[in-house]
XYZ file of N, CA, C and O in Angstrom:
812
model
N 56.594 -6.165 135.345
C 56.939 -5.638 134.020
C 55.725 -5.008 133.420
O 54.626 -5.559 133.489
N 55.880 -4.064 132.936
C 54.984 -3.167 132.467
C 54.412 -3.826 130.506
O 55.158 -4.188 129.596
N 53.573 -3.776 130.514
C 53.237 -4.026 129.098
C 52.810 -2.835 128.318
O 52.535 -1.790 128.908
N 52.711 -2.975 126.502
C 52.410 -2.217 126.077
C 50.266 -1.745 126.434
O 49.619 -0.706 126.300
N 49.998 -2.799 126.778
C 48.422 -2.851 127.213
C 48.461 -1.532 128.190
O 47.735 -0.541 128.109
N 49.297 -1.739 128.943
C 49.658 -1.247 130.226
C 49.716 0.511 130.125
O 49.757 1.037 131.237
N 49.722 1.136 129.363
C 50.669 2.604 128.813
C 49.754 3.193 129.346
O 48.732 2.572 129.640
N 49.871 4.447 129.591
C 49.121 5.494 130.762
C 49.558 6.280 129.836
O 50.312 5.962 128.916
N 48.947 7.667 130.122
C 49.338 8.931 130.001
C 50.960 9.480 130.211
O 51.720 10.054 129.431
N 51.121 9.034 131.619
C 52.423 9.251 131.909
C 53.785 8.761 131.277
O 54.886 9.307 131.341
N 53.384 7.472 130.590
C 54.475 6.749 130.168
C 54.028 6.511 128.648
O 54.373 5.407 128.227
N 53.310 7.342 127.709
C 53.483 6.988 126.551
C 54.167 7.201 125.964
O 54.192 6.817 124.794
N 55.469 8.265 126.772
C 56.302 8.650 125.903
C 57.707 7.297 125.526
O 58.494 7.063 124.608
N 57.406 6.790 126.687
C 58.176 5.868 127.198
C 58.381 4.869 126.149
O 59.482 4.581 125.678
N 57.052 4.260 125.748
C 56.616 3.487 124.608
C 56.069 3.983 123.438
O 54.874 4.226 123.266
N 56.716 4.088 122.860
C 56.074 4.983 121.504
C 54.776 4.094 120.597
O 54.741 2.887 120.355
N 54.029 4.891 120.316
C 52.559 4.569 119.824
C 53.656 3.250 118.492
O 54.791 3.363 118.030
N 52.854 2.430 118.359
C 53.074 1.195 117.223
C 52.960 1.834 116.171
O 52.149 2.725 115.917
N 53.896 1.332 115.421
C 53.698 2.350 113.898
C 53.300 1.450 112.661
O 54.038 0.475 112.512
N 52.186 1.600 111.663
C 51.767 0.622 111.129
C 52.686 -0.183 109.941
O 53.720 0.281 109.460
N 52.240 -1.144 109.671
C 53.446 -2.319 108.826
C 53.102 -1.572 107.346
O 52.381 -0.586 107.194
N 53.676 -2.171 106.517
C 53.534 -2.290 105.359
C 52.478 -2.223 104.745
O 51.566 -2.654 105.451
N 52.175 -1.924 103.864
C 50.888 -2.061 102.861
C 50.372 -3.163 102.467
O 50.941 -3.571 101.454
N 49.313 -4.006 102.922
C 49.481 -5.321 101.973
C 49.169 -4.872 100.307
O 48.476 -3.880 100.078
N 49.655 -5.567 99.368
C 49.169 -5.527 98.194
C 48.180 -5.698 97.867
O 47.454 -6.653 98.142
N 47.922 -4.611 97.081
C 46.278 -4.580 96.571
C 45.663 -6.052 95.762
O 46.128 -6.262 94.642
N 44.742 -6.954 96.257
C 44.427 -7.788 95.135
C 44.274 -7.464 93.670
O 43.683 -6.476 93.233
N 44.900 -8.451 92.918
C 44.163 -8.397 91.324
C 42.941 -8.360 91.484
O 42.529 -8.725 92.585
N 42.014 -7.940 90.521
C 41.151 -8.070 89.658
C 40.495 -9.515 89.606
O 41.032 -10.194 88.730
N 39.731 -10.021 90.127
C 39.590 -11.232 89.603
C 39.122 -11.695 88.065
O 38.007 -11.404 87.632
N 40.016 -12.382 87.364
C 39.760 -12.678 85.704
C 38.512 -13.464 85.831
O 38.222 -14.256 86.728
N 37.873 -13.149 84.873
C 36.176 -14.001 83.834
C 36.949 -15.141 83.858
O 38.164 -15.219 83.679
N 35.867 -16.345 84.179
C 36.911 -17.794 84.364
C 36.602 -17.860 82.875
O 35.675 -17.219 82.381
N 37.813 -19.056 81.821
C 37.850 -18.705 80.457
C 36.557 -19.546 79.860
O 36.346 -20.758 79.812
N 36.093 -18.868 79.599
C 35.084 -19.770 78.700
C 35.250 -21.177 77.722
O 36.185 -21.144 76.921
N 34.575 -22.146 77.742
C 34.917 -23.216 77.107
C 34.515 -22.892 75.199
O 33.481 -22.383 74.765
N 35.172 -23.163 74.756
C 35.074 -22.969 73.361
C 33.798 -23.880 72.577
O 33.609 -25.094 72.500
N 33.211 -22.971 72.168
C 31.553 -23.858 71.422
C 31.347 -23.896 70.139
O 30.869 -22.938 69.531
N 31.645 -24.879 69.645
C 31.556 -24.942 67.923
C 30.690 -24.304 67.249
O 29.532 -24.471 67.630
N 30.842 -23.645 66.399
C 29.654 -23.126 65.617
C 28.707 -24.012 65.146
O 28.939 -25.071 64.562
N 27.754 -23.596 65.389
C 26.336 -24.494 64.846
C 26.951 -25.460 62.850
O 27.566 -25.016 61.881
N 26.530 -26.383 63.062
C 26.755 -26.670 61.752
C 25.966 -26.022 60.870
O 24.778 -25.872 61.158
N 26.620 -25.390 59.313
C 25.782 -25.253 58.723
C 24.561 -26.503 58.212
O 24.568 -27.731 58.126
N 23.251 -25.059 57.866
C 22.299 -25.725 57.520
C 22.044 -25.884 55.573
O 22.234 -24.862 54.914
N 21.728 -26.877 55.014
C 21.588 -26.355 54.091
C 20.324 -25.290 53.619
O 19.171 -25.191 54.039
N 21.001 -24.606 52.650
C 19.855 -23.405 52.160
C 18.718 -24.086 51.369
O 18.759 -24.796 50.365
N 17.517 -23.580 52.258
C 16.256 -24.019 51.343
C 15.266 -23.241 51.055
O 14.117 -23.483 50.686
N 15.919 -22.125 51.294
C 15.005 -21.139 50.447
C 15.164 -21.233 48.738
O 16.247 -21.078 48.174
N 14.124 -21.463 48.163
C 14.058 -21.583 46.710
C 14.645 -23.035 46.166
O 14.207 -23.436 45.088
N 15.412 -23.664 46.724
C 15.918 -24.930 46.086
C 14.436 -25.863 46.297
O 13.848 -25.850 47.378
N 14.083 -26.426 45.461
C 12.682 -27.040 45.253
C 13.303 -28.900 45.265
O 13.638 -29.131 44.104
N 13.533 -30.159 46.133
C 13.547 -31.223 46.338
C 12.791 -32.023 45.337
O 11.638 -31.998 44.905
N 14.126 -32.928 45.070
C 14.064 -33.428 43.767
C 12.900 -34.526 43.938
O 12.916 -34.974 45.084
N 12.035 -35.011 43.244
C 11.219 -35.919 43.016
C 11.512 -37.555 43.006
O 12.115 -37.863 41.978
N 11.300 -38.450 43.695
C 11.771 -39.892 43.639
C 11.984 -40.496 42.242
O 10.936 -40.620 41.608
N 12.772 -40.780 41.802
C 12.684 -41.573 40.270
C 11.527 -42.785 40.500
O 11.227 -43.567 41.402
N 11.029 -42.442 39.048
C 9.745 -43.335 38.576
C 10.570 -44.787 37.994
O 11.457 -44.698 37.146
N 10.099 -46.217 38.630
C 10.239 -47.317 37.684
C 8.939 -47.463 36.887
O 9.212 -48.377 36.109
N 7.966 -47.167 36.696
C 6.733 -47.289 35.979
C 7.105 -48.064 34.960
O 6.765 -49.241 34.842
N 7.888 -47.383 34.102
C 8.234 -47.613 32.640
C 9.481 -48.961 32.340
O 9.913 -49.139 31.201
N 9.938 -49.809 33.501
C 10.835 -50.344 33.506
C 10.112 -51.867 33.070
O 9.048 -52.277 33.535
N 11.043 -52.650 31.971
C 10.360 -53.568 31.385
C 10.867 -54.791 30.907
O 11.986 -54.850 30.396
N 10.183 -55.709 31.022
C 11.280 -57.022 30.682
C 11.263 -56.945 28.693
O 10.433 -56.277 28.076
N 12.108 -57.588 28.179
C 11.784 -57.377 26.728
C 10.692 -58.423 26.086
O 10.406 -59.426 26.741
N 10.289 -58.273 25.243
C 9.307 -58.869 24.861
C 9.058 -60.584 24.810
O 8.028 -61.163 25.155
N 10.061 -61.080 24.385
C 10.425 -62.337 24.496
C 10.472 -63.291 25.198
O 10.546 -64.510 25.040
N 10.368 -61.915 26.822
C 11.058 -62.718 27.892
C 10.043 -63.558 28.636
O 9.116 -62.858 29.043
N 9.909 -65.039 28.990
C 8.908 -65.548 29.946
C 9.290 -65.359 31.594
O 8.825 -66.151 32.414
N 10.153 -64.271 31.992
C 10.225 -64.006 33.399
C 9.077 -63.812 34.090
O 8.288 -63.313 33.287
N 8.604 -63.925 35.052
C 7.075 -63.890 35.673
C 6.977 -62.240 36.061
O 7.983 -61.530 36.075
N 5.429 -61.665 36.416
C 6.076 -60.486 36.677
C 6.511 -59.844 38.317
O 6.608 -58.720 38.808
N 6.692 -61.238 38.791
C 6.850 -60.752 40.286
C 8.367 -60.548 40.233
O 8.945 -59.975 41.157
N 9.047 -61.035 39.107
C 10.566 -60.672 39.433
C 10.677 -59.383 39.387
O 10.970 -58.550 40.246
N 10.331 -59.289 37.959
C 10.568 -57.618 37.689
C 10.115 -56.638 38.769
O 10.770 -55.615 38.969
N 8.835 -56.963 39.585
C 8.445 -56.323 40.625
C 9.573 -56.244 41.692
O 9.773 -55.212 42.333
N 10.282 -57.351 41.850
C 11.171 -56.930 43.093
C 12.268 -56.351 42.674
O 13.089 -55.955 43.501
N 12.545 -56.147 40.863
C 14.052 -55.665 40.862
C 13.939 -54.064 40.844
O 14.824 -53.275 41.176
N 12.339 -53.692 40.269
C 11.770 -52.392 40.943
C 11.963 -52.074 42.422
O 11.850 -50.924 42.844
N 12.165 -52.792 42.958
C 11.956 -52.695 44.616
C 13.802 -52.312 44.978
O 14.214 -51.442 45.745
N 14.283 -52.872 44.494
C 15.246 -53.264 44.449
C 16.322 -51.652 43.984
O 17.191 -51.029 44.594
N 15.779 -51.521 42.845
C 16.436 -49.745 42.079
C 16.001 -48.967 42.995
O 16.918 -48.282 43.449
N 14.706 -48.708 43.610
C 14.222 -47.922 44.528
C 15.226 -47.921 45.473
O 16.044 -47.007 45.367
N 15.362 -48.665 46.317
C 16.207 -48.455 47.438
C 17.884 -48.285 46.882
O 18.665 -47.934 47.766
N 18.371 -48.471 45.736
C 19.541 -48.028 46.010
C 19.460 -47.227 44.595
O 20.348 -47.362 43.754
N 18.148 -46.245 44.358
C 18.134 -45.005 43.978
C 18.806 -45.106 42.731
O 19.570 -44.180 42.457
N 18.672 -46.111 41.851
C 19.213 -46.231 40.145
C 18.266 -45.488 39.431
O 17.037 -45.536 39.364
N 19.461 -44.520 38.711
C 18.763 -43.934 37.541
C 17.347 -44.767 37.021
O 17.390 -45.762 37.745
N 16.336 -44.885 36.318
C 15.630 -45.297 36.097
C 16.363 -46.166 34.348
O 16.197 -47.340 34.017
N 17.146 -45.062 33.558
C 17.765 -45.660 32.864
C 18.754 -46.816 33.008
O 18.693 -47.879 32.391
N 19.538 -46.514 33.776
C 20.351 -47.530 34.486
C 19.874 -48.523 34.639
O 20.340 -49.457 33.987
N 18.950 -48.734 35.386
C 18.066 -49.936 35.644
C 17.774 -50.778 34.677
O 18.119 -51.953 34.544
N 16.940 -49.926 33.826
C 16.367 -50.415 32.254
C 17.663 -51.173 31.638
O 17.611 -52.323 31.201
N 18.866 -50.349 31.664
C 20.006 -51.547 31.099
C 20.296 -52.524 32.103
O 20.743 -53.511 31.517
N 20.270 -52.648 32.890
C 20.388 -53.754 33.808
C 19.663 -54.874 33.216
O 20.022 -55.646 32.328
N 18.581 -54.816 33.873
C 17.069 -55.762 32.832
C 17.755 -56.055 31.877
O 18.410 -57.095 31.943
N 17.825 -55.153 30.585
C 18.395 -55.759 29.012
C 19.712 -56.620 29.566
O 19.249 -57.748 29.397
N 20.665 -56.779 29.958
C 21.844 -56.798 29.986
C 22.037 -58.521 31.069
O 22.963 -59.299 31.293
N 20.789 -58.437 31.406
C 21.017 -59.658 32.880
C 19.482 -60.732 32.107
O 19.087 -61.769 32.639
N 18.866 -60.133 30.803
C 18.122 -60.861 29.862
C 19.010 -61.296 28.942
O 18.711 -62.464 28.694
N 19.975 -60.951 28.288
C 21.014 -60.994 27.449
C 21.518 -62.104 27.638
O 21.413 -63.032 26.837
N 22.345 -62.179 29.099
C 23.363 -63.025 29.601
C 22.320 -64.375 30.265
O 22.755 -65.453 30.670
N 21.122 -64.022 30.236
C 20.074 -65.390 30.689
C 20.148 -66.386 29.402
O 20.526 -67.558 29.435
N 19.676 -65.617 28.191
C 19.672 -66.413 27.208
C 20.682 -67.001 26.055
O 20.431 -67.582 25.000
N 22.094 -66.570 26.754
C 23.365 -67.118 26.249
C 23.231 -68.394 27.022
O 23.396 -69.453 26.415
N 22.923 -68.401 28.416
C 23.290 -69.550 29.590
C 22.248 -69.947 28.904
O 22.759 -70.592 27.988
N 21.175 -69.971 28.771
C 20.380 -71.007 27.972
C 20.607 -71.847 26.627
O 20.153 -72.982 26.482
N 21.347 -71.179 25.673
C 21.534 -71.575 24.562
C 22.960 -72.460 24.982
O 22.998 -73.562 24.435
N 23.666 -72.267 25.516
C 24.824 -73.407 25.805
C 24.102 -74.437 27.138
O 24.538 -75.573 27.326
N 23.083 -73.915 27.902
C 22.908 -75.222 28.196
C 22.116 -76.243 27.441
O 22.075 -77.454 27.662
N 21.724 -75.813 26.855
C 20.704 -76.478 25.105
C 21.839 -76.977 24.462
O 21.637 -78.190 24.513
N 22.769 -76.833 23.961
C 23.873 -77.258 23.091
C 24.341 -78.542 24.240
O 23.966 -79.694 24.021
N 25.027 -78.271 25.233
C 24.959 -79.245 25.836
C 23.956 -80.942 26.282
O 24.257 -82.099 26.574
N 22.914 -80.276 26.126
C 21.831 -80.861 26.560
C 21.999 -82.267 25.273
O 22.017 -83.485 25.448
N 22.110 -81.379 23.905
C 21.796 -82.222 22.870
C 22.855 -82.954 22.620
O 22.736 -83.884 21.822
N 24.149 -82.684 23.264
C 25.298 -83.200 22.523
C 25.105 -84.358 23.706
O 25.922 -85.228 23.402
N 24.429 -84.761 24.871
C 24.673 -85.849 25.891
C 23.445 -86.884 25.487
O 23.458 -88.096 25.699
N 22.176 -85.987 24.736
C 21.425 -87.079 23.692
C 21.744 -87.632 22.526
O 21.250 -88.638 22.016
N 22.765 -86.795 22.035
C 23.467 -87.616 20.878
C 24.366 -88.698 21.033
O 24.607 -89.549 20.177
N 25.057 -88.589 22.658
C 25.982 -89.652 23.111
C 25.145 -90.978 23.470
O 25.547 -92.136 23.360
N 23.899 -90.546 23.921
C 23.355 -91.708 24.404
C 22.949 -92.577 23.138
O 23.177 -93.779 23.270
N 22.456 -92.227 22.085
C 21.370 -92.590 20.844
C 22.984 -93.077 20.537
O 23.039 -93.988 21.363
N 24.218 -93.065 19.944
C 25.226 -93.306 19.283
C 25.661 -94.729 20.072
O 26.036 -95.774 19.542
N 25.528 -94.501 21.210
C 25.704 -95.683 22.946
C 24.921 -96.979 22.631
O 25.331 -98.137 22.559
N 23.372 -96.339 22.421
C 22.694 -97.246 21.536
C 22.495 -98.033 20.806
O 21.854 -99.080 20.888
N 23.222 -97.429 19.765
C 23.396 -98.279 18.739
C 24.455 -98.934 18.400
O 24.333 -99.832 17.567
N 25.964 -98.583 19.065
C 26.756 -99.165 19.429
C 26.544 -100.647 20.097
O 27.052 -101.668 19.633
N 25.551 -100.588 21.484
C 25.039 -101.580 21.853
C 24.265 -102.704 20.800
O 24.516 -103.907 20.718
N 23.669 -102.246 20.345
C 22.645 -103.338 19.364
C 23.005 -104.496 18.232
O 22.661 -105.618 17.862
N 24.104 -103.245 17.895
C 25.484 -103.844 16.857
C 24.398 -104.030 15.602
O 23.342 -103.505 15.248
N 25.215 -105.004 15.179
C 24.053 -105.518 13.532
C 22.826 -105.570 12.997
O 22.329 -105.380 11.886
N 22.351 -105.971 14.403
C 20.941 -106.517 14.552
C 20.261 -104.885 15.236
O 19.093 -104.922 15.622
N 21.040 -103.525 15.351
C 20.359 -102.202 15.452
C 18.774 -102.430 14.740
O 17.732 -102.778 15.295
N 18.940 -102.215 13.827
C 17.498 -102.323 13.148
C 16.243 -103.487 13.761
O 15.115 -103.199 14.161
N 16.953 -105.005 13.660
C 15.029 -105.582 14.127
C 15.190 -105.356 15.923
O 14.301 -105.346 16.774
N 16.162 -105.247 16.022
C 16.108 -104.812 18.092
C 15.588 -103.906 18.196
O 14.777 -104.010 19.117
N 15.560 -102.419 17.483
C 14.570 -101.569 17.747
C 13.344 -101.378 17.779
O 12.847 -100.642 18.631
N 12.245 -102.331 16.375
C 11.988 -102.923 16.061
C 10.747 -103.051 17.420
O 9.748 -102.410 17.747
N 11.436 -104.177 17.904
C 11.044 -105.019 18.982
C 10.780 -104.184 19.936
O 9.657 -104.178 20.441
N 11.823 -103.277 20.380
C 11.815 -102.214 21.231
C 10.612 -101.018 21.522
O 10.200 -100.451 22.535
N 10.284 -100.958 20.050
C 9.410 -99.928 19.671
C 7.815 -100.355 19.711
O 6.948 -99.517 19.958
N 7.556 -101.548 19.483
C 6.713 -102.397 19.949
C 6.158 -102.806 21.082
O 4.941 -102.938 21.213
N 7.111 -103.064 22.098
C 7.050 -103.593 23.666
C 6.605 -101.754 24.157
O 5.514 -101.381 24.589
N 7.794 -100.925 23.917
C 7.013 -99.414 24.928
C 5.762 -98.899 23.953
O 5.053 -98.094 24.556
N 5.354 -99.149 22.692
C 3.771 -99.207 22.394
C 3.085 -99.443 23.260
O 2.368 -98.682 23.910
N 3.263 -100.638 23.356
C 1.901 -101.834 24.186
C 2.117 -101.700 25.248
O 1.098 -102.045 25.847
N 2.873 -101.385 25.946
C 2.821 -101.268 27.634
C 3.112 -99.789 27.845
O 2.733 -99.208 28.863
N 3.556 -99.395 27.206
C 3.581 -97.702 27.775
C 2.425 -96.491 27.112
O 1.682 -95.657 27.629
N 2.731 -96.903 25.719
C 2.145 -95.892 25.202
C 1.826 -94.774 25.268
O 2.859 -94.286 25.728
N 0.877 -93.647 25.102
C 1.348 -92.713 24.884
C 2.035 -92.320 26.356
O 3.266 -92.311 26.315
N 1.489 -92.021 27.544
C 2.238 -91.696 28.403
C 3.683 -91.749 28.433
O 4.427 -90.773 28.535
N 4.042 -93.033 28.332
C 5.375 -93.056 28.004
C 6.344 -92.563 27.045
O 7.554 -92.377 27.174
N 5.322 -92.332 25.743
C 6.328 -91.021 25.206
C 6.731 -90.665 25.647
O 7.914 -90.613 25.981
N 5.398 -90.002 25.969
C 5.774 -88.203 26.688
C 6.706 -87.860 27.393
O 7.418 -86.876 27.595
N 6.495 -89.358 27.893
C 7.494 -89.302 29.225
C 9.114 -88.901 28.966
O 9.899 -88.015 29.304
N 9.102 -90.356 27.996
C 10.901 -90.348 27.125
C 11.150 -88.940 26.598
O 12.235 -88.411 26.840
N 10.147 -88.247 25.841
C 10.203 -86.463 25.822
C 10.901 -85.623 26.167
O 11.961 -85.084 25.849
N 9.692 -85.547 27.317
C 9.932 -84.386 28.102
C 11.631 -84.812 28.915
O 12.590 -84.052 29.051
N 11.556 -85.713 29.175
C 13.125 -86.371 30.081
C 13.725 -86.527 29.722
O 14.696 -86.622 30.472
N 14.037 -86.766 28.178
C 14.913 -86.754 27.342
C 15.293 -87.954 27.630
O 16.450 -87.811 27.237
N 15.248 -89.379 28.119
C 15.985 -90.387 27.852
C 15.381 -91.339 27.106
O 15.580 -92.518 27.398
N 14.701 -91.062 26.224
C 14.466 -91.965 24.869
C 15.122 -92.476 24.438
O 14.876 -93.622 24.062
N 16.097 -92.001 24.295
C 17.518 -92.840 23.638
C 18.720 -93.189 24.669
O 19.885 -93.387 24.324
N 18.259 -93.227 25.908
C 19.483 -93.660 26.786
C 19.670 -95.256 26.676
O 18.810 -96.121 26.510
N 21.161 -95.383 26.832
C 20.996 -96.980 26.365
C 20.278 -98.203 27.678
O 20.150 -99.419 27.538
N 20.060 -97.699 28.406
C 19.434 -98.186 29.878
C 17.883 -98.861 29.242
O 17.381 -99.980 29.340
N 17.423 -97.550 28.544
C 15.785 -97.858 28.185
C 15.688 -98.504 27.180
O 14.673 -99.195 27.086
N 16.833 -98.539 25.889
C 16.742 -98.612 25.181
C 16.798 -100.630 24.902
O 16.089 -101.333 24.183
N 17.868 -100.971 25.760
C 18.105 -102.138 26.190
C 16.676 -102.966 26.921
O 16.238 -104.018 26.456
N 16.068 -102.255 28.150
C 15.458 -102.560 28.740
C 14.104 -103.150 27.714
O 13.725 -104.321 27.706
N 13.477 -101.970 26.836
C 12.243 -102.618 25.925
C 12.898 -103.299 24.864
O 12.104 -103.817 24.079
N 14.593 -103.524 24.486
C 14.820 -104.520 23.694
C 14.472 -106.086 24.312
O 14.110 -107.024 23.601
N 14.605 -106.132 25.342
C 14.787 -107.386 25.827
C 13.019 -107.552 26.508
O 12.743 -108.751 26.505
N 12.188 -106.958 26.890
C 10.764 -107.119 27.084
C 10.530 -107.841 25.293
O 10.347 -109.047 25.122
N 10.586 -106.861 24.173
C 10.282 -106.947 22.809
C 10.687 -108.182 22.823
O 9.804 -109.010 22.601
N 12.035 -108.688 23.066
C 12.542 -110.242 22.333
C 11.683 -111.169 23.893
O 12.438 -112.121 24.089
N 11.034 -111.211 24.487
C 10.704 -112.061 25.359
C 8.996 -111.564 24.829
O 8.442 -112.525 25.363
N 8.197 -111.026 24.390
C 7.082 -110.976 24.403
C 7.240 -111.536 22.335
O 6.228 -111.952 21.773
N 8.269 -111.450 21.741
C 7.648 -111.535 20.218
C 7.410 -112.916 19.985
O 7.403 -112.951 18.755
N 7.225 -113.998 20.354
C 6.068 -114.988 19.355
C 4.498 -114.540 20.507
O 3.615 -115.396 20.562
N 4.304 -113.176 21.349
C 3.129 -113.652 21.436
C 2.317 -112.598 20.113
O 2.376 -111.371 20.028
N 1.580 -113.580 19.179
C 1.096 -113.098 18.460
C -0.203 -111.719 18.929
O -0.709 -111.000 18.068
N -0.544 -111.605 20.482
C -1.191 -110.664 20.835
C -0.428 -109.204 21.164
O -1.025 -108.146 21.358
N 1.029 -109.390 21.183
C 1.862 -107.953 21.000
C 0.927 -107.316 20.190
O 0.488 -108.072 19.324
N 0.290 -105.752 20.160
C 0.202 -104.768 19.442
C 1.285 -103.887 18.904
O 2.358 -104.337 18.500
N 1.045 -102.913 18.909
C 1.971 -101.896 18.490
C 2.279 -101.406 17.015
O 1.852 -101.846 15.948
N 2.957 -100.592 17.221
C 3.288 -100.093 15.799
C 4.751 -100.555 15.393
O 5.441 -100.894 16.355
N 5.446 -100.643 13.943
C 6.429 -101.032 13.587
C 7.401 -100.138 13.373
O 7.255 -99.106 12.718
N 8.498 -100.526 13.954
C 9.630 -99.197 13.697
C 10.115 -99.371 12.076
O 10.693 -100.348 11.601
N 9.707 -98.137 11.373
C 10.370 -98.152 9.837
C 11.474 -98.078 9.970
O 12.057 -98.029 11.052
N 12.083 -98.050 8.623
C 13.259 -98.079 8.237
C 14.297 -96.846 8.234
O 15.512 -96.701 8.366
N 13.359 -96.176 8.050
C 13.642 -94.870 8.117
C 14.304 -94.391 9.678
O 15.316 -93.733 9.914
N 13.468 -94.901 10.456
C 13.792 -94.407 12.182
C 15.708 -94.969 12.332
O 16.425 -95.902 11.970
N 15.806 -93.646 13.122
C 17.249 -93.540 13.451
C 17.587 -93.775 14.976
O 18.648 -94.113 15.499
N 16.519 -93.528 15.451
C 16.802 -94.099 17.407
C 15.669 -94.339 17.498
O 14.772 -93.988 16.732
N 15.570 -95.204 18.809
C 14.584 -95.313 19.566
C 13.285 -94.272 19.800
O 12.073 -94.487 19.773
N 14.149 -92.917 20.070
C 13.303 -92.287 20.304
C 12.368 -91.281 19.523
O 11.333 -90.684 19.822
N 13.357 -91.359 18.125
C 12.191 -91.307 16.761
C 11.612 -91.675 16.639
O 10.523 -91.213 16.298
N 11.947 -93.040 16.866
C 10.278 -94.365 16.373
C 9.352 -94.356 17.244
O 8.339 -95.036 17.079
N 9.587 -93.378 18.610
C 8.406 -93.792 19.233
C 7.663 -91.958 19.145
O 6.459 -91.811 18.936
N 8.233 -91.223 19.263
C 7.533 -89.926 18.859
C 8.076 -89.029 18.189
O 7.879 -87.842 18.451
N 9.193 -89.602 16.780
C 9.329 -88.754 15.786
C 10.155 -87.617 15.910
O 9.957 -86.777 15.033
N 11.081 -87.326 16.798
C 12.044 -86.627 16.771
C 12.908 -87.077 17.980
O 12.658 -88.100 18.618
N 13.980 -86.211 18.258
C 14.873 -86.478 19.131
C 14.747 -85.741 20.265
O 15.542 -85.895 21.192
């Protein structure tokens, strides 16, 4: 069998020359692969000519006159506006306003204070009954001579001068030391209203 390889002169008529196929289609174009989308730069702010504001001054920030706060507080409540950037006025009412509300809480705890020395001195004398007057007396005598002044001070500053605990306690020293004619002391007048008048004159 003869192939097309095979074709001579003689026999090309035989086999006709191959006739070419189709066209292939022209490729597209290849597309720009798509670009990924890039945010615009954030704006910046403008600083041409805008001139940055100056830190607020506490210099001038002040306790009021009255006040015995130390000055390391006030130093830290300066410290304090700084970092969360309070008007300087603002501040200043703060101070007034947190001095204000200090010395209300003081004055009711003072009212209090006196109304639980008035319970005790009333406790007192409740206790003593009739004989209030020479039991104090006695009382006022015994914390003379063995306490004296210290012991004021003490009943004072602590306020239990007139608690009925103490008050009892140098009644009954007083009635166990009075025939010794070497008791000193001073005499509670007539005048004295507690214990703790007669021994330093107020309540």
């Amino acid at each position: 069998m003869t192939t097309p390889n095979n074709v001579t002169a003689e026999n090309k008529d035989t086999f006709p020359a191959p006739q070419p196929g189709p066209a292939a289609p022209e490729a597209e174009p290849a597309q720009p692969a798509a670009q990924e989308a890039t945010p615009p730069p954030a704006a910046q702010p403008a600083s041409d000519g805008v001139q940055t504001q100056a830190p607020a001054s506490y210099d001038d920030l002040k306790l009021p006159d009255e006040s015995q706060a130390p000055q390391e507080l006030l130093d830290g409540f300066k410290q304090l506006a700084k970092e969360l950037a309070l008007p300087p006025q603002a501040a200043q009412r703060l101070v007034d306003w947190e001095f204000a509300q200090a010395q209300a809480l003081g004055r009711t705890q003072q009212a209090k204070h006196q109304e639980i020395l008035q319970g005790w001195a009333d406790a007192s004398k409740e206790m003593l009954g009739a004989r209030y007057e020479q039991e104090l007396a006695l009382a006022v005598r015994a914390a003379d001579q063995f306490g004296g002044e210290p012991l004021r001070r003490l009943l004072q500053e602590t306020g239990l001068g007139n608690h009925p605990v103490i008050v009892n306690t140098f009644c009954q020293i007083g009635r166990a030391t009075a025939e010794d004619s070497s008791l000193g002391g001073k005499e509670a007048s007539s005048g004295d209203k507690t214990f703790a008048e007669a021994l330093y004159g107020s309540n």
